[in-house]
Amino acid sequence: MNYKDLVEYMVKSLVDHPDMVQIKEIEGEKSTILELKVTKEDIGKVIGKHGRIARAIRTIINASATKSGKRVVLEILD
Amino acid sequence: MKVFEIEGKTVDDATRKAMAELNITDIEKTRVEVIDQGKSGIFGFGVSRPAKIRVYYSDTTADVGDTTKEILLTILKKMGIEGSVKDLKEGENKVYIEMESPRSGLVIGKKGKTLEALQFLVNLMVNHRTKSDKKIILDIEQYRAKREKALRKLSRDIAMKVSKTGRPWTLEPMNPFERRLIHLTLQNDARVTTKSEGQGIYRKVKISPKQ
């Protein structure tokens, strides 16, 4: 399962500067960490009011991760 | 709806130019208003005046449904979930999509959580890309109709319980649409009153006996 690809597609469709989207995937034994970096102006577009967008993105990741039994964590860096 | 004005030798000429300029193939989808019929100089004499038309058109009607479908199917594919679009209806302000998947349970999630997240994100993505503000509603295997029925039954059952025991009952947190449904179901129930309590995503409906 390529979580990086999934997150990249969703985030790039939400922001104003898709070319500035960076995602680093850190693969662990039991969990995968995705570190997301966007421009300052775009950070609100991936977090949303009260973190609503970030929560929705995490929900989608978790749904696609249920099969593998692995934990996938999305971290938004600033 | 947008407005576009253009001049041409004749009304037909101006119309052709407008269609080319706006990339519109079907003239039926627009409304053309003639501002000036124009006047051609006879044999090159006299004063000629160009024809002028005004075209009213919508730049979003055509592709919002298609864009939605494309984005939705791409997300499902990247999620590793097989799925397809069974039905797509596009109206003036809404796009309704019904999906089909052998893993529909996964697409819906606990209490519809995943479907809600998917719908929320697809709305943002489509509106961001097409600059339209149509509301997109996603459904899968009549989940929404089934959930509505279940919520109506639940609210009636709880109302019965509250009126019997005389004690208020608070339901689990629900989204605005679901809370509204509970209020509507019980608004004419003489035994109980309903009220939403709490903040943000934790807002719950409380059903109390009528004093």
PDB file of C-alpha atoms in Angstrom:
ATOM      1  CA  MET A   1       0.000   0.000   0.000  1.00  0.00           C
ATOM      2  CA  ASN A   2       1.405   3.367  -0.969  1.00  0.00           C
ATOM      3  CA  TYR A   3       0.135   5.822   1.647  1.00  0.00           C
ATOM      4  CA  LYS A   4       2.477   8.539   0.490  1.00  0.00           C
ATOM      5  CA  ASP A   5       0.887   8.502  -2.956  1.00  0.00           C
ATOM      6  CA  LEU A   6      -2.621   8.702  -1.487  1.00  0.00           C
ATOM      7  CA  VAL A   7      -1.809  11.633   0.794  1.00  0.00           C
ATOM      8  CA  GLU A   8       0.125  13.404  -1.933  1.00  0.00           C
ATOM      9  CA  TYR A   9      -2.823  13.221  -4.327  1.00  0.00           C
ATOM     10  CA  MET A  10      -5.315  14.544  -1.771  1.00  0.00           C
ATOM     11  CA  VAL A  11      -3.068  17.319  -0.436  1.00  0.00           C
ATOM     12  CA  LYS A  12      -2.032  18.498  -3.900  1.00  0.00           C
ATOM     13  CA  SER A  13      -5.695  18.854  -4.863  1.00  0.00           C
ATOM     14  CA  LEU A  14      -6.373  21.032  -1.816  1.00  0.00           C
ATOM     15  CA  VAL A  15      -3.509  23.540  -1.817  1.00  0.00           C
ATOM     16  CA  ASP A  16      -2.628  26.540  -3.957  1.00  0.00           C
ATOM     17  CA  HIS A  17       1.012  25.484  -4.394  1.00  0.00           C
ATOM     18  CA  PRO A  18       0.975  21.765  -5.244  1.00  0.00           C
ATOM     19  CA  ASP A  19       4.585  21.870  -6.430  1.00  0.00           C
ATOM     20  CA  MET A  20       5.667  22.856  -2.915  1.00  0.00           C
ATOM     21  CA  VAL A  21       4.139  19.775  -1.255  1.00  0.00           C
ATOM     22  CA  GLN A  22       6.711  17.481   0.339  1.00  0.00           C
ATOM     23  CA  ILE A  23       6.016  14.154   1.974  1.00  0.00           C
ATOM     24  CA  LYS A  24       8.540  11.980   3.713  1.00  0.00           C
ATOM     25  CA  GLU A  25       7.608   8.404   4.508  1.00  0.00           C
ATOM     26  CA  ILE A  26       9.300   6.817   7.498  1.00  0.00           C
ATOM     27  CA  GLU A  27       8.653   3.114   7.557  1.00  0.00           C
ATOM     28  CA  GLY A  28       8.756   1.351  10.905  1.00  0.00           C
ATOM     29  CA  GLU A  29       8.004  -2.208  11.896  1.00  0.00           C
ATOM     30  CA  LYS A  30       4.538  -1.585  13.262  1.00  0.00           C
ATOM     31  CA  SER A  31       3.835   1.890  12.006  1.00  0.00           C
ATOM     32  CA  THR A  32       4.469   4.219   9.135  1.00  0.00           C
ATOM     33  CA  ILE A  33       4.965   7.915   9.708  1.00  0.00           C
ATOM     34  CA  LEU A  34       4.166  10.418   6.986  1.00  0.00           C
ATOM     35  CA  GLU A  35       5.693  13.843   7.436  1.00  0.00           C
ATOM     36  CA  LEU A  36       3.871  16.457   5.404  1.00  0.00           C
ATOM     37  CA  LYS A  37       5.275  19.844   4.545  1.00  0.00           C
ATOM     38  CA  VAL A  38       3.431  22.591   2.648  1.00  0.00           C
ATOM     39  CA  THR A  39       3.968  26.327   2.249  1.00  0.00           C
ATOM     40  CA  LYS A  40       2.961  28.658   5.053  1.00  0.00           C
ATOM     41  CA  GLU A  41      -0.038  29.979   3.098  1.00  0.00           C
ATOM     42  CA  ASP A  42      -1.282  26.453   2.456  1.00  0.00           C
ATOM     43  CA  ILE A  43      -1.061  25.113   5.978  1.00  0.00           C
ATOM     44  CA  GLY A  44      -4.639  26.160   6.787  1.00  0.00           C
ATOM     45  CA  LYS A  45      -5.824  24.289   3.697  1.00  0.00           C
ATOM     46  CA  VAL A  46      -4.527  20.963   5.027  1.00  0.00           C
ATOM     47  CA  ILE A  47      -5.504  21.515   8.678  1.00  0.00           C
ATOM     48  CA  GLY A  48      -8.849  23.311   8.361  1.00  0.00           C
ATOM     49  CA  LYS A  49     -11.051  24.838  11.027  1.00  0.00           C
ATOM     50  CA  HIS A  50     -10.560  22.943  14.293  1.00  0.00           C
ATOM     51  CA  GLY A  51      -8.377  20.496  12.349  1.00  0.00           C
ATOM     52  CA  ARG A  52     -11.315  19.212  10.352  1.00  0.00           C
ATOM     53  CA  ILE A  53      -9.427  18.669   7.099  1.00  0.00           C
ATOM     54  CA  ALA A  54      -6.461  16.987   8.800  1.00  0.00           C
ATOM     55  CA  ARG A  55      -8.880  14.715  10.654  1.00  0.00           C
ATOM     56  CA  ALA A  56     -10.655  13.759   7.417  1.00  0.00           C
ATOM     57  CA  ILE A  57      -7.320  12.970   5.725  1.00  0.00           C
ATOM     58  CA  ARG A  58      -6.335  10.785   8.697  1.00  0.00           C
ATOM     59  CA  THR A  59      -9.692   8.979   8.550  1.00  0.00           C
ATOM     60  CA  ILE A  60      -9.113   8.142   4.889  1.00  0.00           C
ATOM     61  CA  ILE A  61      -5.570   6.911   5.596  1.00  0.00           C
ATOM     62  CA  ASN A  62      -6.803   4.723   8.443  1.00  0.00           C
ATOM     63  CA  ALA A  63      -9.524   3.193   6.273  1.00  0.00           C
ATOM     64  CA  SER A  64      -6.984   2.162   3.674  1.00  0.00           C
ATOM     65  CA  ALA A  65      -4.606   0.887   6.365  1.00  0.00           C
ATOM     66  CA  THR A  66      -7.115  -1.427   8.092  1.00  0.00           C
ATOM     67  CA  LYS A  67      -6.162  -4.394   5.916  1.00  0.00           C
ATOM     68  CA  SER A  68      -2.445  -4.238   6.659  1.00  0.00           C
ATOM     69  CA  GLY A  69      -2.917  -3.930  10.417  1.00  0.00           C
ATOM     70  CA  LYS A  70      -0.248  -1.270  10.407  1.00  0.00           C
ATOM     71  CA  ARG A  71      -0.585   2.088  12.091  1.00  0.00           C
ATOM     72  CA  VAL A  72      -0.162   5.030   9.765  1.00  0.00           C
ATOM     73  CA  VAL A  73       0.494   8.421  11.339  1.00  0.00           C
ATOM     74  CA  LEU A  74       0.229  11.720   9.516  1.00  0.00           C
ATOM     75  CA  GLU A  75       2.287  14.556  10.906  1.00  0.00           C
ATOM     76  CA  ILE A  76       1.938  18.051   9.561  1.00  0.00           C
ATOM     77  CA  LEU A  77       5.178  19.998   9.960  1.00  0.00           C
ATOM     78  CA  ASP A  78       5.439  23.759  10.138  1.00  0.00           C
TER      79      ASP A  78
ATOM     80  CA  MET B   1     -23.796  32.477 -14.692  1.00  0.00           C
ATOM     81  CA  LYS B   2     -21.365  34.631 -16.648  1.00  0.00           C
ATOM     82  CA  VAL B   3     -21.823  37.246 -19.326  1.00  0.00           C
ATOM     83  CA  PHE B   4     -19.734  37.720 -22.434  1.00  0.00           C
ATOM     84  CA  GLU B   5     -20.087  40.399 -25.130  1.00  0.00           C
ATOM     85  CA  ILE B   6     -18.708  40.210 -28.637  1.00  0.00           C
ATOM     86  CA  GLU B   7     -18.994  41.961 -32.002  1.00  0.00           C
ATOM     87  CA  GLY B   8     -19.134  40.475 -35.474  1.00  0.00           C
ATOM     88  CA  LYS B   9     -20.099  41.352 -39.054  1.00  0.00           C
ATOM     89  CA  THR B  10     -23.519  39.812 -38.518  1.00  0.00           C
ATOM     90  CA  VAL B  11     -25.332  38.257 -35.563  1.00  0.00           C
ATOM     91  CA  ASP B  12     -24.455  34.780 -36.845  1.00  0.00           C
ATOM     92  CA  ASP B  13     -20.833  35.738 -37.228  1.00  0.00           C
ATOM     93  CA  ALA B  14     -20.711  37.132 -33.685  1.00  0.00           C
ATOM     94  CA  THR B  15     -22.362  33.983 -32.323  1.00  0.00           C
ATOM     95  CA  ARG B  16     -19.809  31.780 -34.056  1.00  0.00           C
ATOM     96  CA  LYS B  17     -16.990  33.870 -32.652  1.00  0.00           C
ATOM     97  CA  ALA B  18     -18.438  33.686 -29.130  1.00  0.00           C
ATOM     98  CA  MET B  19     -18.767  29.892 -29.276  1.00  0.00           C
ATOM     99  CA  ALA B  20     -15.154  29.574 -30.400  1.00  0.00           C
ATOM    100  CA  GLU B  21     -13.925  32.033 -27.806  1.00  0.00           C
ATOM    101  CA  LEU B  22     -15.756  30.385 -24.901  1.00  0.00           C
ATOM    102  CA  ASN B  23     -15.126  26.856 -26.081  1.00  0.00           C
ATOM    103  CA  ILE B  24     -18.824  26.055 -26.123  1.00  0.00           C
ATOM    104  CA  THR B  25     -20.071  23.415 -28.503  1.00  0.00           C
ATOM    105  CA  ASP B  26     -23.732  23.388 -27.584  1.00  0.00           C
ATOM    106  CA  ILE B  27     -25.469  26.697 -28.139  1.00  0.00           C
ATOM    107  CA  GLU B  28     -28.531  25.339 -26.322  1.00  0.00           C
ATOM    108  CA  LYS B  29     -26.631  25.630 -23.052  1.00  0.00           C
ATOM    109  CA  THR B  30     -26.319  29.387 -23.402  1.00  0.00           C
ATOM    110  CA  ARG B  31     -28.681  32.307 -23.819  1.00  0.00           C
ATOM    111  CA  VAL B  32     -27.851  34.794 -26.562  1.00  0.00           C
ATOM    112  CA  GLU B  33     -29.180  38.320 -26.474  1.00  0.00           C
ATOM    113  CA  VAL B  34     -28.826  40.556 -29.526  1.00  0.00           C
ATOM    114  CA  ILE B  35     -27.785  44.061 -28.526  1.00  0.00           C
ATOM    115  CA  ASP B  36     -27.298  45.400 -32.029  1.00  0.00           C
ATOM    116  CA  GLN B  37     -28.311  43.717 -35.286  1.00  0.00           C
ATOM    117  CA  GLY B  38     -25.575  45.653 -37.043  1.00  0.00           C
ATOM    118  CA  LYS B  39     -25.705  47.265 -40.465  1.00  0.00           C
ATOM    119  CA  SER B  40     -23.615  46.443 -43.470  1.00  0.00           C
ATOM    120  CA  GLY B  41     -22.684  49.187 -45.917  1.00  0.00           C
ATOM    121  CA  ILE B  42     -24.243  48.561 -49.334  1.00  0.00           C
ATOM    122  CA  PHE B  43     -21.559  47.990 -51.952  1.00  0.00           C
ATOM    123  CA  GLY B  44     -19.047  49.400 -49.558  1.00  0.00           C
ATOM    124  CA  PHE B  45     -20.894  52.703 -49.307  1.00  0.00           C
ATOM    125  CA  GLY B  46     -22.640  54.088 -46.282  1.00  0.00           C
ATOM    126  CA  VAL B  47     -21.697  53.494 -42.696  1.00  0.00           C
ATOM    127  CA  SER B  48     -21.406  49.900 -41.602  1.00  0.00           C
ATOM    128  CA  ARG B  49     -21.950  48.976 -37.993  1.00  0.00           C
ATOM    129  CA  PRO B  50     -20.902  45.680 -36.428  1.00  0.00           C
ATOM    130  CA  ALA B  51     -23.493  43.393 -34.861  1.00  0.00           C
ATOM    131  CA  LYS B  52     -23.184  43.022 -31.113  1.00  0.00           C
ATOM    132  CA  ILE B  53     -24.406  40.177 -28.953  1.00  0.00           C
ATOM    133  CA  ARG B  54     -24.360  39.294 -25.311  1.00  0.00           C
ATOM    134  CA  VAL B  55     -23.946  35.638 -24.302  1.00  0.00           C
ATOM    135  CA  TYR B  56     -25.054  34.328 -20.928  1.00  0.00           C
ATOM    136  CA  TYR B  57     -23.331  31.096 -20.042  1.00  0.00           C
ATOM    137  CA  SER B  58     -22.321  28.993 -17.103  1.00  0.00           C
ATOM    138  CA  ASP B  59     -18.714  27.881 -16.974  1.00  0.00           C
ATOM    139  CA  THR B  60     -19.234  25.103 -14.469  1.00  0.00           C
ATOM    140  CA  THR B  61     -22.290  23.044 -15.454  1.00  0.00           C
ATOM    141  CA  ALA B  62     -20.372  20.818 -17.821  1.00  0.00           C
ATOM    142  CA  ASP B  63     -17.513  19.404 -15.852  1.00  0.00           C
ATOM    143  CA  VAL B  64     -18.245  19.347 -12.102  1.00  0.00           C
ATOM    144  CA  GLY B  65     -19.828  15.887 -12.231  1.00  0.00           C
ATOM    145  CA  ASP B  66     -17.017  14.486 -14.359  1.00  0.00           C
ATOM    146  CA  THR B  67     -14.320  16.041 -12.167  1.00  0.00           C
ATOM    147  CA  THR B  68     -16.011  14.644  -9.052  1.00  0.00           C
ATOM    148  CA  LYS B  69     -16.122  11.178 -10.538  1.00  0.00           C
ATOM    149  CA  GLU B  70     -12.489  11.329 -11.595  1.00  0.00           C
ATOM    150  CA  ILE B  71     -11.273  12.553  -8.173  1.00  0.00           C
ATOM    151  CA  LEU B  72     -13.391  10.045  -6.266  1.00  0.00           C
ATOM    152  CA  LEU B  73     -12.263   7.067  -8.331  1.00  0.00           C
ATOM    153  CA  THR B  74      -8.619   8.146  -8.042  1.00  0.00           C
ATOM    154  CA  ILE B  75      -8.848   8.334  -4.244  1.00  0.00           C
ATOM    155  CA  LEU B  76     -10.513   4.917  -3.986  1.00  0.00           C
ATOM    156  CA  LYS B  77      -7.848   3.406  -6.227  1.00  0.00           C
ATOM    157  CA  LYS B  78      -5.045   4.937  -4.186  1.00  0.00           C
ATOM    158  CA  MET B  79      -6.746   3.681  -1.010  1.00  0.00           C
ATOM    159  CA  GLY B  80      -6.503   0.206  -2.461  1.00  0.00           C
ATOM    160  CA  ILE B  81     -10.280  -0.183  -2.520  1.00  0.00           C
ATOM    161  CA  GLU B  82     -12.100  -1.511  -5.544  1.00  0.00           C
ATOM    162  CA  GLY B  83     -15.042   0.666  -6.422  1.00  0.00           C
ATOM    163  CA  SER B  84     -17.047   2.262  -9.175  1.00  0.00           C
ATOM    164  CA  VAL B  85     -19.656   4.939  -9.731  1.00  0.00           C
ATOM    165  CA  LYS B  86     -23.086   3.393 -10.139  1.00  0.00           C
ATOM    166  CA  ASP B  87     -25.131   6.548 -10.522  1.00  0.00           C
ATOM    167  CA  LEU B  88     -24.364  10.242 -11.017  1.00  0.00           C
ATOM    168  CA  LYS B  89     -26.949  12.996 -10.933  1.00  0.00           C
ATOM    169  CA  GLU B  90     -26.016  16.601 -11.455  1.00  0.00           C
ATOM    170  CA  GLY B  91     -28.352  19.477 -10.644  1.00  0.00           C
ATOM    171  CA  GLU B  92     -28.082  23.244 -10.459  1.00  0.00           C
ATOM    172  CA  ASN B  93     -26.437  23.252  -7.003  1.00  0.00           C
ATOM    173  CA  LYS B  94     -25.763  19.602  -6.284  1.00  0.00           C
ATOM    174  CA  VAL B  95     -23.923  16.558  -7.518  1.00  0.00           C
ATOM    175  CA  TYR B  96     -25.140  13.213  -6.232  1.00  0.00           C
ATOM    176  CA  ILE B  97     -22.961  10.160  -6.644  1.00  0.00           C
ATOM    177  CA  GLU B  98     -23.774   6.617  -5.702  1.00  0.00           C
ATOM    178  CA  MET B  99     -20.827   4.274  -5.454  1.00  0.00           C
ATOM    179  CA  GLU B 100     -20.556   0.535  -5.575  1.00  0.00           C
ATOM    180  CA  SER B 101     -17.842  -1.552  -3.968  1.00  0.00           C
ATOM    181  CA  PRO B 102     -17.289  -5.083  -2.716  1.00  0.00           C
ATOM    182  CA  ARG B 103     -15.702  -3.410   0.318  1.00  0.00           C
ATOM    183  CA  SER B 104     -18.500  -0.961   1.002  1.00  0.00           C
ATOM    184  CA  GLY B 105     -18.135  -1.425   4.753  1.00  0.00           C
ATOM    185  CA  LEU B 106     -14.644  -0.014   4.534  1.00  0.00           C
ATOM    186  CA  VAL B 107     -15.824   2.962   2.465  1.00  0.00           C
ATOM    187  CA  ILE B 108     -18.577   3.707   4.999  1.00  0.00           C
ATOM    188  CA  GLY B 109     -16.553   3.180   8.180  1.00  0.00           C
ATOM    189  CA  LYS B 110     -17.800   3.200  11.752  1.00  0.00           C
ATOM    190  CA  LYS B 111     -21.073   5.164  11.898  1.00  0.00           C
ATOM    191  CA  GLY B 112     -20.332   6.484   8.430  1.00  0.00           C
ATOM    192  CA  LYS B 113     -17.128   8.193   9.527  1.00  0.00           C
ATOM    193  CA  THR B 114     -15.107   7.311   6.436  1.00  0.00           C
ATOM    194  CA  LEU B 115     -17.907   8.184   4.023  1.00  0.00           C
ATOM    195  CA  GLU B 116     -18.286  11.556   5.788  1.00  0.00           C
ATOM    196  CA  ALA B 117     -14.535  12.247   5.529  1.00  0.00           C
ATOM    197  CA  LEU B 118     -14.496  11.207   1.879  1.00  0.00           C
ATOM    198  CA  GLN B 119     -17.458  13.441   1.062  1.00  0.00           C
ATOM    199  CA  PHE B 120     -15.933  16.384   2.926  1.00  0.00           C
ATOM    200  CA  LEU B 121     -12.568  16.068   1.154  1.00  0.00           C
ATOM    201  CA  VAL B 122     -14.065  15.461  -2.297  1.00  0.00           C
ATOM    202  CA  ASN B 123     -16.171  18.621  -1.852  1.00  0.00           C
ATOM    203  CA  LEU B 124     -13.075  20.663  -1.033  1.00  0.00           C
ATOM    204  CA  MET B 125     -11.004  19.161  -3.844  1.00  0.00           C
ATOM    205  CA  VAL B 126     -13.655  19.560  -6.542  1.00  0.00           C
ATOM    206  CA  ASN B 127     -14.548  23.093  -5.492  1.00  0.00           C
ATOM    207  CA  HIS B 128     -10.884  24.004  -5.388  1.00  0.00           C
ATOM    208  CA  ARG B 129     -10.260  22.657  -8.856  1.00  0.00           C
ATOM    209  CA  THR B 130     -13.412  23.733 -10.692  1.00  0.00           C
ATOM    210  CA  LYS B 131     -14.106  26.920  -8.694  1.00  0.00           C
ATOM    211  CA  SER B 132     -17.735  25.830  -8.462  1.00  0.00           C
ATOM    212  CA  ASP B 133     -19.665  25.747  -5.223  1.00  0.00           C
ATOM    213  CA  LYS B 134     -21.883  22.770  -5.923  1.00  0.00           C
ATOM    214  CA  LYS B 135     -22.528  20.520  -2.986  1.00  0.00           C
ATOM    215  CA  ILE B 136     -21.426  16.954  -3.540  1.00  0.00           C
ATOM    216  CA  ILE B 137     -23.281  14.136  -1.856  1.00  0.00           C
ATOM    217  CA  LEU B 138     -21.735  10.687  -1.782  1.00  0.00           C
ATOM    218  CA  ASP B 139     -23.622   7.526  -1.067  1.00  0.00           C
ATOM    219  CA  ILE B 140     -22.928   3.840  -1.259  1.00  0.00           C
ATOM    220  CA  GLU B 141     -25.454   1.003  -1.246  1.00  0.00           C
ATOM    221  CA  GLN B 142     -28.225   3.302   0.034  1.00  0.00           C
ATOM    222  CA  TYR B 143     -26.274   3.829   3.235  1.00  0.00           C
ATOM    223  CA  ARG B 144     -27.792   7.280   3.761  1.00  0.00           C
ATOM    224  CA  ALA B 145     -31.383   6.094   3.406  1.00  0.00           C
ATOM    225  CA  LYS B 146     -30.711   3.137   5.724  1.00  0.00           C
ATOM    226  CA  ARG B 147     -28.999   5.331   8.305  1.00  0.00           C
ATOM    227  CA  GLU B 148     -31.903   7.782   8.166  1.00  0.00           C
ATOM    228  CA  LYS B 149     -34.378   4.999   8.810  1.00  0.00           C
ATOM    229  CA  ALA B 150     -32.282   3.643  11.690  1.00  0.00           C
ATOM    230  CA  LEU B 151     -31.975   7.090  13.274  1.00  0.00           C
ATOM    231  CA  ARG B 152     -35.720   7.697  13.041  1.00  0.00           C
ATOM    232  CA  LYS B 153     -36.419   4.391  14.721  1.00  0.00           C
ATOM    233  CA  LEU B 154     -33.774   5.048  17.380  1.00  0.00           C
ATOM    234  CA  SER B 155     -35.211   8.471  18.208  1.00  0.00           C
ATOM    235  CA  ARG B 156     -38.739   7.087  18.514  1.00  0.00           C
ATOM    236  CA  ASP B 157     -37.541   4.247  20.756  1.00  0.00           C
ATOM    237  CA  ILE B 158     -35.632   6.648  23.017  1.00  0.00           C
ATOM    238  CA  ALA B 159     -38.616   9.012  23.149  1.00  0.00           C
ATOM    239  CA  MET B 160     -40.749   6.121  24.356  1.00  0.00           C
ATOM    240  CA  LYS B 161     -38.182   5.228  26.999  1.00  0.00           C
ATOM    241  CA  VAL B 162     -37.839   8.849  28.187  1.00  0.00           C
ATOM    242  CA  SER B 163     -41.588   9.300  28.490  1.00  0.00           C
ATOM    243  CA  LYS B 164     -41.875   6.058  30.468  1.00  0.00           C
ATOM    244  CA  THR B 165     -39.026   6.696  32.905  1.00  0.00           C
ATOM    245  CA  GLY B 166     -39.384  10.472  33.063  1.00  0.00           C
ATOM    246  CA  ARG B 167     -35.610  10.792  32.768  1.00  0.00           C
ATOM    247  CA  PRO B 168     -33.737  12.615  29.983  1.00  0.00           C
ATOM    248  CA  TRP B 169     -31.496  10.652  27.629  1.00  0.00           C
ATOM    249  CA  THR B 170     -28.490  11.964  25.716  1.00  0.00           C
ATOM    250  CA  LEU B 171     -27.625  10.372  22.368  1.00  0.00           C
ATOM    251  CA  GLU B 172     -24.089   9.835  21.065  1.00  0.00           C
ATOM    252  CA  PRO B 173     -22.362  12.690  19.190  1.00  0.00           C
ATOM    253  CA  MET B 174     -23.745  13.225  15.689  1.00  0.00           C
ATOM    254  CA  ASN B 175     -23.160  15.498  12.727  1.00  0.00           C
ATOM    255  CA  PRO B 176     -25.515  18.445  12.049  1.00  0.00           C
ATOM    256  CA  PHE B 177     -27.504  16.538   9.428  1.00  0.00           C
ATOM    257  CA  GLU B 178     -28.179  13.619  11.761  1.00  0.00           C
ATOM    258  CA  ARG B 179     -29.035  15.858  14.720  1.00  0.00           C
ATOM    259  CA  ARG B 180     -31.479  17.769  12.557  1.00  0.00           C
ATOM    260  CA  LEU B 181     -33.113  14.500  11.551  1.00  0.00           C
ATOM    261  CA  ILE B 182     -33.694  13.580  15.213  1.00  0.00           C
ATOM    262  CA  HIS B 183     -35.166  17.007  15.973  1.00  0.00           C
ATOM    263  CA  LEU B 184     -37.493  16.734  12.969  1.00  0.00           C
ATOM    264  CA  THR B 185     -38.606  13.204  13.814  1.00  0.00           C
ATOM    265  CA  LEU B 186     -39.574  14.199  17.343  1.00  0.00           C
ATOM    266  CA  GLN B 187     -40.801  17.749  16.791  1.00  0.00           C
ATOM    267  CA  ASN B 188     -44.448  16.692  16.920  1.00  0.00           C
ATOM    268  CA  ASP B 189     -44.019  14.203  19.720  1.00  0.00           C
ATOM    269  CA  ALA B 190     -46.122  15.519  22.618  1.00  0.00           C
ATOM    270  CA  ARG B 191     -44.219  13.536  25.255  1.00  0.00           C
ATOM    271  CA  VAL B 192     -40.673  14.850  24.760  1.00  0.00           C
ATOM    272  CA  THR B 193     -38.531  17.829  23.767  1.00  0.00           C
ATOM    273  CA  THR B 194     -35.152  17.699  22.008  1.00  0.00           C
ATOM    274  CA  LYS B 195     -32.136  19.939  22.371  1.00  0.00           C
ATOM    275  CA  SER B 196     -28.556  19.891  21.072  1.00  0.00           C
ATOM    276  CA  GLU B 197     -25.795  20.218  23.642  1.00  0.00           C
ATOM    277  CA  GLY B 198     -22.005  20.451  23.604  1.00  0.00           C
ATOM    278  CA  GLN B 199     -19.491  21.918  21.205  1.00  0.00           C
ATOM    279  CA  GLY B 200     -18.195  21.183  17.705  1.00  0.00           C
ATOM    280  CA  ILE B 201     -17.895  17.525  16.749  1.00  0.00           C
ATOM    281  CA  TYR B 202     -19.062  16.450  20.187  1.00  0.00           C
ATOM    282  CA  ARG B 203     -22.524  18.006  19.887  1.00  0.00           C
ATOM    283  CA  LYS B 204     -25.216  15.601  21.038  1.00  0.00           C
ATOM    284  CA  VAL B 205     -28.991  15.558  21.084  1.00  0.00           C
ATOM    285  CA  LYS B 206     -30.645  15.367  24.474  1.00  0.00           C
ATOM    286  CA  ILE B 207     -34.180  14.034  24.635  1.00  0.00           C
ATOM    287  CA  SER B 208     -36.106  15.194  27.726  1.00  0.00           C
ATOM    288  CA  PRO B 209     -39.634  14.564  28.978  1.00  0.00           C
ATOM    289  CA  LYS B 210     -42.004  17.449  28.405  1.00  0.00           C
ATOM    290  CA  GLN B 211     -42.902  19.196  31.653  1.00  0.00           C
TER     291      GLN B 211
END
